[in-house]
Amino acid sequence: MTIQLPPLYYLTHFASVIDWITARYNDLLRPDDHHFITQFKQLSADAQALLVRFVIRRQEPLRWSSFTYAEIKNTALALKQLVALDLVDNNPMLTADQLIRLAKKEELLAAPWAHAFSKSTAKSVIADWLMSEPSQTQSWSDWLPNADDQIVMFKDHARMDRFRLLFFGNLYQDWSEFVVTDLGHQRYEYVPLDMSSRPFQHERDVTLAHWLYDISIRTQQGEDPALLFDELTHDIGDIPEFMVARRQKRLFQLGAAAERIQNWPLALSIYETTNYPGKTYRAVRVCEKLTYFEQAYRLANDALSGVLRDDERQQLKRALRRLAKKVGQTVPAKPSPLIINEAILELSAAPSRCVELSACEALTTEARSVHYVENTLLCGLFGLLFWEVIFAPIPGAFFNPYQRGPADLFHPDFVIRRRSQINKRLEQLDSNDYSDQILNTWHQKHGLQNPFVIWPALNEELLQKALSVIPAQHLKLIFQRMLDDLRHHTSGLPDLIAFDTSSEEARYQMIEVKGPNDRLQDNQVRWFEFFAHYGIPAQVLHAQWPSP
């Protein structure tokens, strides 16, 4: 069924954002923000719609001829209103680069300064000539007096970004979020957002959030990491907890940027400043680049005695063996080979689809049902059991009604801030009501966004089968490991799950399928080590088939 959006849907969305931030952040809006909101509400419907079109399109400047919208009855009058309020410039100054982007080749050739070019001259040649000339800015009519069009530019994008930051809590979500929701593609869990749970409590918080976003963009654009590092490490006083995490992440990203330009001393200084997960291994690698082998050895050795993510622990153990040789220390013994339940699966022919599905079909019998689930089943069970924990209205977690999950989901403090709620859910696995809890949530929340639940992959029959066969203790162990690192421990799970009902006691087994020349990835190895340690049934099947 095709959903037809009303003609002014975008205006409705924008007005709702204005109302939202006015109600929720009225004390943080500046006098000029209030002035803009008053102006906006006094505009005609056409002028409001045209303003929002400018906001959505983002590019600046734009050709006026591109503003043709059937729902705006009088665009010329609407533009006149916006220009009168100094919200739009209808004669902006243009650089040569902007001119090249906006103008057609024929318009450039018609300019008085283009007499040296012929009709066959490529636009790129004209562009090169313009860019080689001394830098200058002129209006469209001065650049191209013969062109029949007008250039317009919205002048208040900075305020729109500020409003978007207040509403979404970030600057990577945009106005298209509303459209996706209207079309029914996404539905979100309702999270009560009272004044105490709002992430920005002071106007300074908004400024800091925008600054941290700006640091990220400038890092990506290749700005000098040394200058950005100096800026990031200035004393800025107390900041909200969720922004402390963002600042640490920006430092980590800056360290990676310093590595890319091979400024190893700077990278090391940055990694020594941040406590972002993974920074110790990066610091060890940088020390190796600098031939600071003693320091690298100490860093790795000290870190391994503390709490680490599994992937970083694995990396540091490898580094320590390598470094021990260089500093004259005893080389740690290699870990015992991982004992994995492995077998060969002979397929009658090369898979016509993916090898996992072919294996799934080959393994299914009347007494054994096999399902291709990869990460979806166990992560889905986790998301359903911990639904209320994930969507708890904790300050700095939820900014607006369009969030798939909390903003701090992958931060180390996620568990710390929700420890009592998490413990209650883990304790449920020691009772007999967790299955009902999961199935009831599946029914009540079906279709709502959840970072761990992929609805098309979870039908009720599969859930019931899994809950009746997988021991609660196994689920508890797996969920506890996921909670140790939600970003990395919710991937790398085996491809298939098999439920065997051939005996009196139903059994299950998780199965990773590997084709020829394929091997377990590091995150998969860590899962199989975990399964082996706790006696959780898992197997690697190496699929083979006759050569053509």
CSV table of C-alpha atoms in Angstrom, one decimal, residues 167-423:
chain,number,residue,atom,x,y,z
A,167,PHE,CA,15.8,18.5,18.8
A,168,PHE,CA,17.9,15.5,17.7
A,169,GLY,CA,20.8,15.9,20.2
A,170,ASN,CA,23.2,15.4,17.2
A,171,LEU,CA,23.9,16.8,13.8
A,172,TYR,CA,23.9,13.6,11.8
A,173,GLN,CA,20.1,13.2,11.9
A,174,ASP,CA,18.2,15.5,9.6
A,175,TRP,CA,14.7,16.5,8.5
A,176,SER,CA,14.3,13.3,6.4
A,177,GLU,CA,13.8,11.4,9.7
A,178,PHE,CA,10.2,12.6,9.7
A,179,VAL,CA,9.4,11.4,6.2
A,180,VAL,CA,10.7,7.9,6.9
A,181,THR,CA,8.4,7.8,9.9
A,182,ASP,CA,5.4,9.2,8.0
A,183,LEU,CA,5.8,6.5,5.3
A,184,GLY,CA,5.6,3.8,8.0
A,185,HIS,CA,9.2,2.6,7.4
A,186,GLN,CA,10.1,3.3,11.0
A,187,ARG,CA,8.2,3.4,14.3
A,188,TYR,CA,9.9,4.4,17.6
A,189,GLU,CA,9.4,3.5,21.2
A,190,TYR,CA,7.9,6.2,23.3
A,191,VAL,CA,10.3,7.4,26.0
A,192,PRO,CA,9.0,9.9,28.6
A,193,LEU,CA,11.1,13.0,28.3
A,194,ASP,CA,10.7,15.3,31.3
A,195,MET,CA,12.8,18.4,32.0
A,196,SER,CA,15.1,16.5,34.4
A,197,SER,CA,16.1,14.0,31.7
A,198,ARG,CA,16.8,16.5,28.9
A,199,PRO,CA,20.5,16.4,27.9
A,200,PHE,CA,21.1,20.1,27.6
A,201,GLN,CA,20.5,21.9,30.9
A,202,HIS,CA,22.4,25.1,30.1
A,203,GLU,CA,23.0,27.1,27.0
A,204,ARG,CA,26.7,26.4,27.3
A,205,ASP,CA,25.9,22.7,26.9
A,206,VAL,CA,24.5,23.3,23.4
A,207,THR,CA,27.5,25.4,22.4
A,208,LEU,CA,29.9,22.6,23.6
A,209,ALA,CA,27.9,19.9,21.8
A,210,HIS,CA,28.2,21.9,18.6
A,211,TRP,CA,31.9,22.5,19.2
A,212,LEU,CA,32.5,18.7,19.6
A,213,TYR,CA,30.7,18.0,16.4
A,214,ASP,CA,32.7,20.7,14.6
A,215,ILE,CA,35.9,19.1,15.9
A,216,SER,CA,34.9,15.8,14.3
A,217,ILE,CA,34.2,17.5,11.0
A,218,ARG,CA,37.5,19.4,11.0
A,219,THR,CA,39.3,16.2,11.9
A,220,GLN,CA,37.7,14.4,8.9
A,221,GLN,CA,38.6,17.4,6.6
A,222,GLY,CA,42.3,17.0,7.5
A,223,GLU,CA,42.8,20.0,9.7
A,224,ASP,CA,46.1,20.0,11.7
A,225,PRO,CA,45.6,17.4,14.5
A,226,ALA,CA,48.1,19.3,16.7
A,227,LEU,CA,45.9,22.4,16.6
A,228,LEU,CA,42.8,20.4,17.2
A,229,PHE,CA,44.4,18.5,20.1
A,230,ASP,CA,45.4,21.8,21.7
A,231,GLU,CA,41.8,23.0,21.4
A,232,LEU,CA,40.3,19.8,22.7
A,233,THR,CA,42.5,19.7,25.8
A,234,HIS,CA,41.8,23.3,27.0
A,235,ASP,CA,40.1,23.4,30.4
A,236,ILE,CA,36.4,23.9,29.7
A,237,GLY,CA,35.1,23.2,33.2
A,238,ASP,CA,32.3,20.8,34.0
A,239,ILE,CA,30.4,19.3,31.1
A,240,PRO,CA,27.4,16.9,31.0
A,241,GLU,CA,28.4,13.2,31.4
A,242,PHE,CA,27.3,12.2,27.9
A,243,MET,CA,29.6,15.0,26.4
A,244,VAL,CA,32.5,13.8,28.5
A,245,ALA,CA,32.2,10.5,26.5
A,246,ARG,CA,31.9,12.4,23.2
A,247,ARG,CA,35.1,14.4,24.0
A,248,GLN,CA,37.0,11.2,24.7
A,249,LYS,CA,35.9,9.7,21.4
A,250,ARG,CA,37.0,12.9,19.6
A,251,LEU,CA,40.4,12.5,21.2
A,252,PHE,CA,40.6,8.9,20.0
A,253,GLN,CA,39.6,9.9,16.5
A,254,LEU,CA,42.3,12.7,16.6
A,255,GLY,CA,44.9,10.1,17.6
A,256,ALA,CA,44.0,8.1,14.5
A,257,ALA,CA,44.3,11.2,12.4
A,258,ALA,CA,47.8,11.9,13.7
A,259,GLU,CA,48.7,8.3,12.9
A,260,ARG,CA,47.5,8.8,9.3
A,261,ILE,CA,50.0,11.6,8.8
A,262,GLN,CA,52.6,9.6,10.7
A,263,ASN,CA,53.0,12.1,13.4
A,264,TRP,CA,53.8,9.4,15.9
A,265,PRO,CA,54.8,11.6,18.9
A,266,LEU,CA,51.5,13.6,18.6
A,267,ALA,CA,49.5,10.4,18.3
A,268,LEU,CA,51.1,9.0,21.4
A,269,SER,CA,50.4,12.2,23.4
A,270,ILE,CA,46.8,12.1,22.3
A,271,TYR,CA,46.3,8.4,23.3
A,272,GLU,CA,47.9,9.1,26.7
A,273,THR,CA,45.3,11.8,27.2
A,274,THR,CA,42.1,9.8,26.4
A,275,ASN,CA,40.6,6.9,28.2
A,276,TYR,CA,38.5,5.8,25.2
A,277,PRO,CA,38.3,2.0,24.7
A,278,GLY,CA,41.1,0.7,22.4
A,279,LYS,CA,43.5,3.5,23.1
A,280,THR,CA,46.1,1.3,24.9
A,281,TYR,CA,46.7,-1.0,22.0
A,282,ARG,CA,46.9,2.0,19.6
A,283,ALA,CA,49.5,3.6,22.0
A,284,VAL,CA,51.5,0.4,22.0
A,285,ARG,CA,51.6,0.3,18.2
A,286,VAL,CA,52.7,4.0,18.1
A,287,CYS,CA,55.4,3.3,20.6
A,288,GLU,CA,56.6,0.5,18.3
A,289,LYS,CA,56.7,3.0,15.4
A,290,LEU,CA,58.9,5.3,17.6
A,291,THR,CA,61.0,2.3,18.6
A,292,TYR,CA,60.0,2.9,22.3
A,293,PHE,CA,60.0,-0.8,22.9
A,294,GLU,CA,60.5,-0.7,26.6
A,295,GLN,CA,57.6,1.8,27.0
A,296,ALA,CA,55.4,-0.3,24.6
A,297,TYR,CA,56.2,-3.5,26.6
A,298,ARG,CA,55.3,-1.8,30.0
A,299,LEU,CA,52.0,-0.4,28.5
A,300,ALA,CA,50.9,-3.8,27.2
A,301,ASN,CA,52.0,-5.7,30.3
A,302,ASP,CA,50.3,-3.2,32.7
A,303,ALA,CA,47.1,-3.1,30.7
A,304,LEU,CA,46.7,-6.9,30.6
A,305,SER,CA,46.4,-7.0,34.3
A,306,GLY,CA,43.3,-4.7,34.2
A,307,VAL,CA,39.9,-4.7,32.6
A,308,LEU,CA,39.9,-4.7,28.8
A,309,ARG,CA,37.7,-5.4,25.9
A,310,ASP,CA,38.3,-8.9,24.5
A,311,ASP,CA,39.5,-7.7,21.2
A,312,GLU,CA,42.1,-5.3,22.8
A,313,ARG,CA,43.2,-8.0,25.2
A,314,GLN,CA,43.8,-10.4,22.2
A,315,GLN,CA,45.7,-7.6,20.4
A,316,LEU,CA,47.9,-6.8,23.4
A,317,LYS,CA,48.8,-10.4,24.0
A,318,ARG,CA,50.1,-10.7,20.5
A,319,ALA,CA,52.0,-7.4,20.9
A,320,LEU,CA,53.5,-8.5,24.2
A,321,ARG,CA,55.0,-11.7,22.7
A,322,ARG,CA,56.5,-9.6,19.9
A,323,LEU,CA,57.8,-7.0,22.3
A,324,ALA,CA,59.2,-9.4,24.8
A,325,LYS,CA,61.8,-10.5,22.3
A,326,LYS,CA,62.9,-6.9,21.6
A,327,VAL,CA,63.4,-6.0,25.3
A,328,GLY,CA,65.0,-9.2,26.5
A,329,GLN,CA,62.0,-10.4,28.5
A,330,THR,CA,60.6,-13.9,28.7
A,331,VAL,CA,58.3,-14.4,25.8
A,332,PRO,CA,54.9,-15.4,27.1
A,333,ALA,CA,53.8,-18.9,26.0
A,334,LYS,CA,51.5,-19.1,23.2
A,335,PRO,CA,47.9,-19.9,24.3
A,336,SER,CA,46.9,-23.5,23.9
A,337,PRO,CA,45.3,-24.1,20.5
A,338,LEU,CA,41.6,-23.5,20.6
A,339,ILE,CA,39.7,-26.8,20.7
A,340,ILE,CA,36.8,-26.4,18.4
A,341,ASN,CA,34.2,-28.9,17.4
A,342,GLU,CA,34.8,-29.0,13.7
A,343,ALA,CA,33.3,-31.2,10.9
A,344,ILE,CA,33.1,-31.5,7.2
A,345,LEU,CA,29.8,-30.9,5.4
A,346,GLU,CA,29.7,-32.5,2.0
A,347,LEU,CA,27.3,-30.6,-0.4
A,348,SER,CA,26.1,-32.4,-3.5
A,349,ALA,CA,26.7,-29.3,-5.7
A,350,ALA,CA,28.1,-25.8,-5.5
A,351,PRO,CA,25.7,-23.5,-3.6
A,352,SER,CA,23.3,-21.7,-5.9
A,353,ARG,CA,22.9,-19.1,-3.2
A,354,CYS,CA,25.0,-18.4,-0.2
A,355,VAL,CA,26.8,-21.3,1.4
A,356,GLU,CA,25.0,-20.7,4.8
A,357,LEU,CA,21.6,-21.3,3.3
A,358,SER,CA,22.8,-24.3,1.4
A,359,ALA,CA,24.2,-25.8,4.6
A,360,CYS,CA,20.9,-24.9,6.4
A,361,GLU,CA,18.9,-26.9,3.9
A,362,ALA,CA,21.3,-29.9,3.9
A,363,LEU,CA,21.3,-30.1,7.7
A,364,THR,CA,17.5,-30.0,8.1
A,365,THR,CA,15.8,-33.3,8.8
A,366,GLU,CA,12.4,-34.3,10.2
A,367,ALA,CA,13.8,-34.4,13.7
A,368,ARG,CA,16.2,-31.5,13.3
A,369,SER,CA,15.2,-28.0,12.3
A,370,VAL,CA,18.0,-25.6,11.3
A,371,HIS,CA,17.6,-21.8,11.0
A,372,TYR,CA,19.9,-19.2,9.4
A,373,VAL,CA,20.0,-16.6,12.1
A,374,GLU,CA,23.5,-15.2,12.3
A,375,ASN,CA,23.4,-12.4,14.9
A,376,THR,CA,19.6,-11.9,14.8
A,377,LEU,CA,18.3,-14.5,17.2
A,378,LEU,CA,20.5,-14.1,20.3
A,379,CYS,CA,20.7,-10.3,19.8
A,380,GLY,CA,16.9,-10.2,19.4
A,381,LEU,CA,16.3,-12.2,22.6
A,382,PHE,CA,18.7,-9.8,24.3
A,383,GLY,CA,16.8,-6.7,22.9
A,384,LEU,CA,13.4,-8.1,23.9
A,385,LEU,CA,14.5,-9.1,27.5
A,386,PHE,CA,16.3,-5.8,28.1
A,387,TRP,CA,13.8,-3.6,26.3
A,388,GLU,CA,12.9,-1.4,29.3
A,389,VAL,CA,16.6,-1.0,30.2
A,390,ILE,CA,17.5,0.1,26.7
A,391,PHE,CA,14.7,2.7,26.7
A,392,ALA,CA,15.1,4.0,30.2
A,393,PRO,CA,14.8,7.8,30.3
A,394,ILE,CA,18.3,8.5,31.6
A,395,PRO,CA,19.7,12.0,31.2
A,396,GLY,CA,21.7,12.3,28.0
A,397,ALA,CA,20.3,9.1,26.5
A,398,PHE,CA,17.2,10.3,24.7
A,399,PHE,CA,16.9,13.7,23.0
A,400,ASN,CA,13.7,13.3,20.8
A,401,PRO,CA,11.0,10.8,19.8
A,402,TYR,CA,12.9,9.6,16.8
A,403,GLN,CA,15.7,7.5,18.4
A,404,ARG,CA,16.3,3.8,17.6
A,405,GLY,CA,18.2,3.5,20.9
A,406,PRO,CA,19.9,5.6,23.6
A,407,ALA,CA,22.7,7.9,22.6
A,408,ASP,CA,25.1,6.3,25.1
A,409,LEU,CA,24.4,2.7,24.0
A,410,PHE,CA,28.0,1.9,23.1
A,411,HIS,CA,29.7,3.9,25.8
A,412,PRO,CA,31.4,2.0,28.6
A,413,ASP,CA,29.1,3.8,31.1
A,414,PHE,CA,25.9,2.4,29.6
A,415,VAL,CA,25.9,-0.6,31.9
A,416,ILE,CA,27.2,1.4,35.0
A,417,ARG,CA,24.3,3.9,34.7
A,418,ARG,CA,21.7,1.1,34.5
A,419,ARG,CA,23.3,-1.6,36.7
A,420,SER,CA,20.3,-2.1,39.0
A,421,GLN,CA,17.8,-2.5,36.1
A,422,ILE,CA,20.2,-4.8,34.3
A,423,ASN,CA,20.6,-7.0,37.3
